[in-house]
Amino acid sequence: MSLKQRLTDDMKAAMKSGDKHSLGVIRLANAAIKQKEVDERIELDDAQVLAVLEKMVKQRRDSVSQYEAAGREDLAAVERDEIVVVERYLPAKLDEASILAAIDAAIAETGAASPADIGKLMGVLKPKLAGQADMGLVSKLVKQRLSA
């Protein structure tokens, strides 16, 4: 079952069960997916839907930090609850050891040896780790590996 279909099925289930919170978040996700499809005149595949969902999580994390800085814990809690709902549709995150193993495999594959090869290495890693790891963390770990 595709990710879009799963979102639609979960939206129907949330309607039937009266889960207004999940329903609202799933509708936001579906709207973001539909908007991207309309803007680009394409049908999104699972990888592209994952990218949209990851962007939603990133936006909410940014909002949480801003709300906390402004002392609005009530609004930060709402954003955290939305993150939990969206993360149900994202693949499980890799731990740091798994990410380092993938980096080492990519270094062996590409022959990267210096910080000048970071772009080449990230080009190989991004499709492999998309949705499974925070790419900011991956980038930081790649820089550490290549500068060591």
PDB file of C-alpha atoms in Angstrom, residues 42-91:
ATOM      1  CA  ILE A  42       3.067  15.349 -11.150  1.00  0.00           C
ATOM      2  CA  GLU A  43       1.879  12.360  -9.144  1.00  0.00           C
ATOM      3  CA  LEU A  44       4.079  11.999  -6.053  1.00  0.00           C
ATOM      4  CA  ASP A  45       5.636   8.620  -5.310  1.00  0.00           C
ATOM      5  CA  ASP A  46       6.373   7.363  -1.798  1.00  0.00           C
ATOM      6  CA  ALA A  47       9.840   8.949  -1.680  1.00  0.00           C
ATOM      7  CA  GLN A  48       8.429  12.361  -2.586  1.00  0.00           C
ATOM      8  CA  VAL A  49       5.569  11.974  -0.084  1.00  0.00           C
ATOM      9  CA  LEU A  50       8.187  11.152   2.579  1.00  0.00           C
ATOM     10  CA  ALA A  51      10.019  14.361   1.681  1.00  0.00           C
ATOM     11  CA  VAL A  52       6.803  16.360   2.185  1.00  0.00           C
ATOM     12  CA  LEU A  53       6.173  14.691   5.552  1.00  0.00           C
ATOM     13  CA  GLU A  54       9.770  15.281   6.671  1.00  0.00           C
ATOM     14  CA  LYS A  55       9.413  18.940   5.740  1.00  0.00           C
ATOM     15  CA  MET A  56       6.256  19.123   7.867  1.00  0.00           C
ATOM     16  CA  VAL A  57       8.118  17.647  10.849  1.00  0.00           C
ATOM     17  CA  LYS A  58      11.024  20.060  10.359  1.00  0.00           C
ATOM     18  CA  GLN A  59       8.640  23.041  10.227  1.00  0.00           C
ATOM     19  CA  ARG A  60       6.957  21.913  13.426  1.00  0.00           C
ATOM     20  CA  ARG A  61      10.276  21.410  15.211  1.00  0.00           C
ATOM     21  CA  ASP A  62      11.266  24.949  14.234  1.00  0.00           C
ATOM     22  CA  SER A  63       7.929  26.200  15.555  1.00  0.00           C
ATOM     23  CA  VAL A  64       8.421  24.333  18.839  1.00  0.00           C
ATOM     24  CA  SER A  65      11.796  25.988  19.406  1.00  0.00           C
ATOM     25  CA  GLN A  66      10.365  29.421  18.596  1.00  0.00           C
ATOM     26  CA  TYR A  67       7.349  28.913  20.846  1.00  0.00           C
ATOM     27  CA  GLU A  68       9.552  27.731  23.705  1.00  0.00           C
ATOM     28  CA  ALA A  69      11.826  30.750  23.270  1.00  0.00           C
ATOM     29  CA  ALA A  70       8.753  32.978  23.474  1.00  0.00           C
ATOM     30  CA  GLY A  71       7.477  31.165  26.568  1.00  0.00           C
ATOM     31  CA  ARG A  72       4.393  29.738  24.819  1.00  0.00           C
ATOM     32  CA  GLU A  73       4.511  26.165  26.110  1.00  0.00           C
ATOM     33  CA  ASP A  74       0.829  25.645  25.213  1.00  0.00           C
ATOM     34  CA  LEU A  75       1.515  26.217  21.506  1.00  0.00           C
ATOM     35  CA  ALA A  76       4.748  24.195  21.635  1.00  0.00           C
ATOM     36  CA  ALA A  77       2.773  21.231  23.041  1.00  0.00           C
ATOM     37  CA  VAL A  78       0.314  21.416  20.116  1.00  0.00           C
ATOM     38  CA  GLU A  79       3.192  21.330  17.634  1.00  0.00           C
ATOM     39  CA  ARG A  80       4.820  18.381  19.461  1.00  0.00           C
ATOM     40  CA  ASP A  81       1.527  16.467  19.264  1.00  0.00           C
ATOM     41  CA  GLU A  82       1.376  17.110  15.507  1.00  0.00           C
ATOM     42  CA  ILE A  83       4.958  15.847  15.128  1.00  0.00           C
ATOM     43  CA  VAL A  84       3.959  12.581  16.815  1.00  0.00           C
ATOM     44  CA  VAL A  85       1.108  12.058  14.330  1.00  0.00           C
ATOM     45  CA  VAL A  86       3.237  12.823  11.263  1.00  0.00           C
ATOM     46  CA  GLU A  87       6.111  10.630  12.469  1.00  0.00           C
ATOM     47  CA  ARG A  88       3.778   7.607  12.366  1.00  0.00           C
ATOM     48  CA  TYR A  89       4.200   7.706   8.579  1.00  0.00           C
ATOM     49  CA  LEU A  90       7.973   8.114   8.518  1.00  0.00           C
ATOM     50  CA  PRO A  91      10.310   5.108   8.514  1.00  0.00           C
TER      51      PRO A  91
END
